[in-house]
mmCIF file of C-alpha atoms in Angstrom:
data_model
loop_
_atom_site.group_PDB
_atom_site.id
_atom_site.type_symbol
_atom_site.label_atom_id
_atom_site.label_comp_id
_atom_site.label_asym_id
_atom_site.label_seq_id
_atom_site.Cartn_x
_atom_site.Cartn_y
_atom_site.Cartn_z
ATOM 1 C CA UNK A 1 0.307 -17.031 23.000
ATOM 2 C CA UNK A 2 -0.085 -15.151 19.464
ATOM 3 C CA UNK A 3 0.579 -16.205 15.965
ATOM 4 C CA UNK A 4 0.924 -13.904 13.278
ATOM 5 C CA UNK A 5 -0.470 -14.942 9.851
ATOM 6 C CA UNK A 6 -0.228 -13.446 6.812
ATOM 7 C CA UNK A 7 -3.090 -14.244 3.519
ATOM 8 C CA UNK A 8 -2.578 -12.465 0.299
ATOM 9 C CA UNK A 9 -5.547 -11.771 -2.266
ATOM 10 C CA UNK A 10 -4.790 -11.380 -6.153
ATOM 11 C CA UNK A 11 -5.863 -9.010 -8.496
ATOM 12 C CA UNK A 12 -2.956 -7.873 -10.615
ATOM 13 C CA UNK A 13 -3.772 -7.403 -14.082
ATOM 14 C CA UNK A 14 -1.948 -8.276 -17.286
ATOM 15 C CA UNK A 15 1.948 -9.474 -16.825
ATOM 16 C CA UNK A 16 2.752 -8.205 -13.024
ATOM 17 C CA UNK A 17 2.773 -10.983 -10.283
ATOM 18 C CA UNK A 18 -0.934 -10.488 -8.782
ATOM 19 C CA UNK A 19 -1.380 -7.395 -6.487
ATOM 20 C CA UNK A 20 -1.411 -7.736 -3.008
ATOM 21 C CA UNK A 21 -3.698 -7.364 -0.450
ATOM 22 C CA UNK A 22 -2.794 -7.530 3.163
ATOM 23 C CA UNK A 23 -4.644 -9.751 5.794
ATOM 24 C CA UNK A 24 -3.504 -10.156 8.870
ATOM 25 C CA UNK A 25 -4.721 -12.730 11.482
ATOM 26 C CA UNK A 26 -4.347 -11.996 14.652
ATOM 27 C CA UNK A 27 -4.903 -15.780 16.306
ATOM 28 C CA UNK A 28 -5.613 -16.010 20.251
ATOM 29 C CA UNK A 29 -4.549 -19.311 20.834
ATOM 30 C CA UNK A 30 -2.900 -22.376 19.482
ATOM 31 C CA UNK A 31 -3.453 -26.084 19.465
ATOM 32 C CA UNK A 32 -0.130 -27.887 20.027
ATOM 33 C CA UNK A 33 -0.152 -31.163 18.089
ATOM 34 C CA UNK A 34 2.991 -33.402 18.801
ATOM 35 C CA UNK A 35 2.751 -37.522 18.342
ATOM 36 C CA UNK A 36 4.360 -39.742 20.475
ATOM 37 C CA UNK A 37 7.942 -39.575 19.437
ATOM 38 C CA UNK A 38 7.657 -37.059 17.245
ATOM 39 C CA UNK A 39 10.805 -35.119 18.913
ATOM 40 C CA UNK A 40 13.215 -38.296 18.567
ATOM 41 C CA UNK A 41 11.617 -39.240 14.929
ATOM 42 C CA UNK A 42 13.120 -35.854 13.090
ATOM 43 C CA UNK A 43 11.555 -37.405 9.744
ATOM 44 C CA UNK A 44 7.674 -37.169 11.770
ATOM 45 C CA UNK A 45 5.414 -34.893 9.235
ATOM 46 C CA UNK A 46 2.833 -33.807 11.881
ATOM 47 C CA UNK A 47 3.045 -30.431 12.624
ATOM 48 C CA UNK A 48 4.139 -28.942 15.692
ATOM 49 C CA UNK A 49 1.738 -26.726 15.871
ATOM 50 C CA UNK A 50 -1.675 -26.342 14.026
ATOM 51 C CA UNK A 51 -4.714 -24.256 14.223
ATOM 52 C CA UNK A 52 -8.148 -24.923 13.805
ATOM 53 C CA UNK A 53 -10.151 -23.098 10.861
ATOM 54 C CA UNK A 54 -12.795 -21.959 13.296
ATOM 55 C CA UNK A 55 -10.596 -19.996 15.694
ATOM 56 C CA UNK A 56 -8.681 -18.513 12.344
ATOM 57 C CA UNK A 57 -11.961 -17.285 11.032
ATOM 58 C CA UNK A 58 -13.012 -15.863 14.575
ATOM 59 C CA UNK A 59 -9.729 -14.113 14.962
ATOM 60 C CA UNK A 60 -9.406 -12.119 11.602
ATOM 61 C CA UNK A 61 -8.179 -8.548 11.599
ATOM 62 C CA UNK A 62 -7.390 -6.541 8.654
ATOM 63 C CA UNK A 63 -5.532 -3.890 7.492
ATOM 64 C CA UNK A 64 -6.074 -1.873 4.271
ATOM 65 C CA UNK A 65 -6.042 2.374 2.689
ATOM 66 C CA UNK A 66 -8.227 2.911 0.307
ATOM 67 C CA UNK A 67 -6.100 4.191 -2.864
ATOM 68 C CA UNK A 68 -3.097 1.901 -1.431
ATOM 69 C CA UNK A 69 -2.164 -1.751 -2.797
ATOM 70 C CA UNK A 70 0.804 -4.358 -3.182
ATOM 71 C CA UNK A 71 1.308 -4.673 0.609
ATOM 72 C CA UNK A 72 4.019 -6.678 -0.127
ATOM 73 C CA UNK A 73 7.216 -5.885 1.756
ATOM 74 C CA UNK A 74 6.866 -6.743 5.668
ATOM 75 C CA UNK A 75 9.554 -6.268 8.463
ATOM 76 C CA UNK A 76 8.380 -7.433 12.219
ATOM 77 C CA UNK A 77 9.767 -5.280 14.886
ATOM 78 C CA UNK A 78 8.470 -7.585 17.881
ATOM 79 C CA UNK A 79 9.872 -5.774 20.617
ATOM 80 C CA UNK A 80 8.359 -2.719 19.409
ATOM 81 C CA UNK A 81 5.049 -4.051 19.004
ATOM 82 C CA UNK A 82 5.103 -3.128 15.729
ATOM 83 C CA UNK A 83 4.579 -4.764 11.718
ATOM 84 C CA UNK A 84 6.307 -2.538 9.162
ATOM 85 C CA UNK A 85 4.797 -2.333 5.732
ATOM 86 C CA UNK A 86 5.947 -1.144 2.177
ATOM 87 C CA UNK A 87 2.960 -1.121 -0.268
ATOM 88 C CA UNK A 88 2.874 0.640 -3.240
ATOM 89 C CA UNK A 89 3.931 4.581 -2.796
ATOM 90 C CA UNK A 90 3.579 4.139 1.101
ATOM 91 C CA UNK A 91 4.927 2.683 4.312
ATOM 92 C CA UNK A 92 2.810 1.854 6.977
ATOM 93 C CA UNK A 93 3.783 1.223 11.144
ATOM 94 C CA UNK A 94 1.083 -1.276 12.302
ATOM 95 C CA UNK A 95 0.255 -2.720 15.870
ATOM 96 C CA UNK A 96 0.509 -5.883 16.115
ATOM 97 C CA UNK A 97 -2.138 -6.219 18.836
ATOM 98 C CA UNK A 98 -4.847 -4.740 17.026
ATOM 99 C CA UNK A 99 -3.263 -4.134 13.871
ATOM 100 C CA UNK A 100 -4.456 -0.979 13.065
ATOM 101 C CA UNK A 101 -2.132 2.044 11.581
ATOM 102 C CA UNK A 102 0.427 3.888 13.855
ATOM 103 C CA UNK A 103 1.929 5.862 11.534
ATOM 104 C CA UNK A 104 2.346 6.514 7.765
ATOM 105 C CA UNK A 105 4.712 7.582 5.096
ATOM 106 C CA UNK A 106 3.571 8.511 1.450
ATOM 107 C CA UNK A 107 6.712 8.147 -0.551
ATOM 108 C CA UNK A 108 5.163 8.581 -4.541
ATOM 109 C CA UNK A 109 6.821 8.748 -7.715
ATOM 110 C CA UNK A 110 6.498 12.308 -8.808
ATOM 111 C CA UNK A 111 4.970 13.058 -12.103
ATOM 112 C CA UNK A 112 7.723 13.683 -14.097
ATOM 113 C CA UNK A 113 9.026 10.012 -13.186
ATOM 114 C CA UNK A 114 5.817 8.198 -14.342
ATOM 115 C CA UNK A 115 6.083 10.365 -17.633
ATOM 116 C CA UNK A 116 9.512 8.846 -18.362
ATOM 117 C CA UNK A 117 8.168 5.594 -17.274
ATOM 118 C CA UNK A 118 4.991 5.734 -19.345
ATOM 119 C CA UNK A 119 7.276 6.923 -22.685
ATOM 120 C CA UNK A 120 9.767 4.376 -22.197
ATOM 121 C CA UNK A 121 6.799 2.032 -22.736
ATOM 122 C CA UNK A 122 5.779 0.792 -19.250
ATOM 123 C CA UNK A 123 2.386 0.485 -17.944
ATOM 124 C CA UNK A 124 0.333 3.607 -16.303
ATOM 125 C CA UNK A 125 -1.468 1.159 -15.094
ATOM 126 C CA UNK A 126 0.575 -1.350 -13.077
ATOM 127 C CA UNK A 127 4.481 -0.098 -13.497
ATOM 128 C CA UNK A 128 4.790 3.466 -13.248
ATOM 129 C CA UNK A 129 4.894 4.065 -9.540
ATOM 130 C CA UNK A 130 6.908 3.503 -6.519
ATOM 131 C CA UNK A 131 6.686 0.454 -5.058
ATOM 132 C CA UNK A 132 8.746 -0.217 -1.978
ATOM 133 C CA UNK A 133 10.214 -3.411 -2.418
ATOM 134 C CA UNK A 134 12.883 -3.105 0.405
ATOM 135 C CA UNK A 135 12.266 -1.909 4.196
ATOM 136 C CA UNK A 136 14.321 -3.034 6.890
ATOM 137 C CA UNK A 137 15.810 -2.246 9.933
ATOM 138 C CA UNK A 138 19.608 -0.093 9.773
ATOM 139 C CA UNK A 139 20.524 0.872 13.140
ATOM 140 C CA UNK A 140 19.055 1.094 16.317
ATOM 141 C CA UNK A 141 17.685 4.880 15.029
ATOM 142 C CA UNK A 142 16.781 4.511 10.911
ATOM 143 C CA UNK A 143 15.130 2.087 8.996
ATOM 144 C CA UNK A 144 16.772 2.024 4.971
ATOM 145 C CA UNK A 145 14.234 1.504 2.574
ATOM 146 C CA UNK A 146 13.931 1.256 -1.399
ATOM 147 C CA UNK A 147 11.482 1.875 -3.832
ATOM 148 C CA UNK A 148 11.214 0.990 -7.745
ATOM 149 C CA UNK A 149 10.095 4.830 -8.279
ATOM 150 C CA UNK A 150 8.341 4.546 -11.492
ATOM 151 C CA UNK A 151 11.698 2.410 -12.997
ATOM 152 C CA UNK A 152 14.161 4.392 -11.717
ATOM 153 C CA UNK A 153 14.994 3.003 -8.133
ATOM 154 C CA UNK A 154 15.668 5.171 -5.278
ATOM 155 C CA UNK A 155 16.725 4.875 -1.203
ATOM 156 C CA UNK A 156 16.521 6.533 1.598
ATOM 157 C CA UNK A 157 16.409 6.378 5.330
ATOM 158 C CA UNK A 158 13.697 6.533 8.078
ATOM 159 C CA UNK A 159 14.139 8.225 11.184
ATOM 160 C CA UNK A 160 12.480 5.964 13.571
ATOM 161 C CA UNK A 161 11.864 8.692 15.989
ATOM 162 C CA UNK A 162 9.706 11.016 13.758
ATOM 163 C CA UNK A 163 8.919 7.742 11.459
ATOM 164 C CA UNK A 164 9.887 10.207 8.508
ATOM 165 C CA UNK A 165 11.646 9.730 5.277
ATOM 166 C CA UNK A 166 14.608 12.346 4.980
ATOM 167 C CA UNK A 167 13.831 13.442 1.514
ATOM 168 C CA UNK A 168 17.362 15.135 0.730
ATOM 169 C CA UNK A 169 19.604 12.054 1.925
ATOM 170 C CA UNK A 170 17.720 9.915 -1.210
ATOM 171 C CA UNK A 171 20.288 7.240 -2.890
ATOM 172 C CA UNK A 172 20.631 6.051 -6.522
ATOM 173 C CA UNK A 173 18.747 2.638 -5.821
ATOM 174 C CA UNK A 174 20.236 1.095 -8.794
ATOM 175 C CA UNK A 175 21.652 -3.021 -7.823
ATOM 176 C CA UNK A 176 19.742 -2.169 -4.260
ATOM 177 C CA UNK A 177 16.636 -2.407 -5.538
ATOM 178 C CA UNK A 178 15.089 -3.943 -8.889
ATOM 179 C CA UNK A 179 13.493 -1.108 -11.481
ATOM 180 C CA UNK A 180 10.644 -4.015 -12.404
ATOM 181 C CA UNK A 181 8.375 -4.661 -9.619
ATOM 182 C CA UNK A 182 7.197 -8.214 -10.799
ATOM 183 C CA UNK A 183 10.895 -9.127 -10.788
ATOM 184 C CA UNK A 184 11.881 -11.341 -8.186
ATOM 185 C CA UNK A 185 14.343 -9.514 -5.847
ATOM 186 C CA UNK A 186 16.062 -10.242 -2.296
ATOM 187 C CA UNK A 187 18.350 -8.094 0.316
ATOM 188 C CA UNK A 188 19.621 -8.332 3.628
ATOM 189 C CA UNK A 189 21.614 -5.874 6.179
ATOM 190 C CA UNK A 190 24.296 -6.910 8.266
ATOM 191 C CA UNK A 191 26.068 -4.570 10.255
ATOM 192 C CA UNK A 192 25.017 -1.274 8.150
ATOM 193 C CA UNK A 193 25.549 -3.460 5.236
ATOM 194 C CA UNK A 194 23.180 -3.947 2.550
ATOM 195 C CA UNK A 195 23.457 -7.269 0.409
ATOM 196 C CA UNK A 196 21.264 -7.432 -2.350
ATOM 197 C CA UNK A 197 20.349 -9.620 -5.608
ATOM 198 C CA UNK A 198 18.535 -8.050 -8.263
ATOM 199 C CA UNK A 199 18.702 -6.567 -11.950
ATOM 200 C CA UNK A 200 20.765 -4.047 -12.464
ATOM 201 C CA UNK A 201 18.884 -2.678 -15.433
ATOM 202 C CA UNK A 202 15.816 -0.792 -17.172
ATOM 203 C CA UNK A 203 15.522 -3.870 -19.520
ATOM 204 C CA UNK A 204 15.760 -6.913 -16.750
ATOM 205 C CA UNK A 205 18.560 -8.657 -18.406
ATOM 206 C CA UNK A 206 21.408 -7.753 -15.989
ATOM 207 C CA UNK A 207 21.655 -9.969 -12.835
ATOM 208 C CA UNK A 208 24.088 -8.672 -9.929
ATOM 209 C CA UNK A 209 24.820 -9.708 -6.283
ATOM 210 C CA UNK A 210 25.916 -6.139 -4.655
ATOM 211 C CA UNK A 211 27.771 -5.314 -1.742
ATOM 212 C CA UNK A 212 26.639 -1.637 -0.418
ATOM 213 C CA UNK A 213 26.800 0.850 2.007
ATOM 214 C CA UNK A 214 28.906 0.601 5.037
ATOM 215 C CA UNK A 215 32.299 1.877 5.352
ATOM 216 C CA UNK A 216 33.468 -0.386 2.453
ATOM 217 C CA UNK A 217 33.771 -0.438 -1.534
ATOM 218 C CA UNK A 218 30.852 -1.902 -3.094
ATOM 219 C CA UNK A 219 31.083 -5.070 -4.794
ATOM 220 C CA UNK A 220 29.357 -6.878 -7.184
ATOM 221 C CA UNK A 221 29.435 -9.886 -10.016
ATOM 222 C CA UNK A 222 30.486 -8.922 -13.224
ATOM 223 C CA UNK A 223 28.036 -9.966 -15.862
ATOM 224 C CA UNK A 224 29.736 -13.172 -16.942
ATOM 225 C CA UNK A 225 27.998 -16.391 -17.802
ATOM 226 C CA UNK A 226 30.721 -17.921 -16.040
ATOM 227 C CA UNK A 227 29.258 -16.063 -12.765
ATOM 228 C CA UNK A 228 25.497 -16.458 -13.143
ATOM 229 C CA UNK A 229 24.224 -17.838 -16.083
ATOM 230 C CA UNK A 230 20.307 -18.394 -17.664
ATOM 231 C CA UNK A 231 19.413 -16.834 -13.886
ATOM 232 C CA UNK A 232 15.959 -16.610 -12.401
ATOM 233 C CA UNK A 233 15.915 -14.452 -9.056
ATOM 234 C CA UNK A 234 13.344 -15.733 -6.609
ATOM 235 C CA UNK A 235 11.837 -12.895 -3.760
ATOM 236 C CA UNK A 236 12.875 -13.670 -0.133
#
C-alpha cells in the first residue's frame, strides 16, 4: 500500500505567506494502529493509521527545478498515475511512483505585466509574477487553470493530450482567481462549473463568491456587509 505525503519548507521573504518547497514522500508501507474498540468508540483519538519516522526518512523522494518555487497548488489524478503541480510561472505532471517530472508547462508573466505590477507598487521580488493558484481537472480532455499573472489574473485550459496550455483561448481571471498571491483563495468545479471565493480586486478589499463558466450566467455576492462582512478567506 502507498501513502502520499506532502512537507513544505519556508523561505518567503517580507509580507508573502512563506514560499514553498515541494517534498514528496513516497512511503512503502504502513503500520495500522487500531485499539480495541476503537471502531464502536467514534470519540477514540488513536489514529487509524500511523507511520514510523524511520520508514518516512528511508522513503523520501523529492521533486524540485532549479529557477522554480511556490509549489503550492496540487491536483492528484490517481488513476493516471499522476500529481499535478502549479508553482510559480509553471505546471508540472509528476509520477507518483517515482515522482519525477512527466511533463512541463512554463506559463510566465510577460514583461510588460511585471512592469505594471512593479509601478503600481508591488514587489519585483515576491509579487510580480504568475503564480498558478488554481489547477484542476475540467473534463475528461482539459484541465482549467489560473494564474495571478503579475496582479492581473488570467485562465486558460490544458489539453491533456498534448499537456499544453492553448495560449489564444486565455480568460479574464478576475473573481476566478485572486490578483495577491499571499491572499487566501479557494475554488471548486462541478460539472464544467467553476465556484470560486476570492478578491475581486487590485487592492484586496473586495470579497466575492462567483459562479462561472458553464452554460449559465455568472453569479456572485454583491459587496454588502449584510453578505460578508470583516471577511478573512482561508486557502482550501
Amino acid at each position: 500500500m502507498i501513502l502520499l505525503g506532502l512537507r513544505w519548507e519556508s523561505s518567503f521573504p517580507s509580507r508573502m505567506a512563506p514560499q514553498l518547497a515541494l517534498s514528496v514522500f513516497l512511503l512503502t508501507s504502513l503500520v495500522l494502529s487500531t485499539e480495541g474498540s476503537a471502531v464502536s468508540n467514534w470519540w477514540n483519538l488513536v489514529p487509524r493509521k500511523t507511520v514510523p519516522y524511520h520508514e518516512l526518512k528511508e522513503g523520501t523522494k523529492r521533486f524540485s527545478m532549479a529557477g522554480v518555487s511556490n509549489y503550492t497548488t496540487l491536483t492528484l489524478a490517481d488513476r493516471k498515475g499522476l500529481l499535478y503541480v502549479g508553482a510559480r510561472e509553471a505546471i508540472f505532471a509528476l509520477s507518483i511512483s517515482t515522482m519525477e517530472m512527466e511533463e512541463a508547462i512554463l506559463w510566465e508573466a510577460p514583461a510588460e505585466r511585471k512592469a505594471e505590477c512593479i509601478q503600481k507598487g508591488r514587489s519585483n521580488q515576491t509579487e510580480c509574477f504568475n503564480y498558478i493558484r488554481f489547477l484542476q481537472t475540467y473534463n475528461s480532455s482539459h484541465m482549467y487553470t489560473c494564474g495571478t499573472y503579475a496582479f492581473q489574473p488570467k485562465c486558460g485550459y490544458i489539453d491533456l493530450a498534448t499537456f499544453s496550455l492553448d495560449r489564444f483561448s486565455f480568460e479574464e481571471g478576475k473573481g476566478k482567481c485572486p490578483y495577491d498571491p499571499a491572499k487566501g483563495y479557494t475554488s471548486l468545479i462541478v460539472e464544467e462549473e467553476l465556484y470560486s471565493a476570492t478578491h475581486n480586486n487590485f487592492l484586496g478589499t473586495d470579497p466575492v463568491i462567483l459562479r462561472n463558466l458553464g452554460p449559465q450566467y455568472p453569479v456572485k455576492t454583491e459587496h454588502l456587509p449584510t453578505w460578508l462582512n470583516g471577511e478573512m478567506l482561508q486557502g482550501d
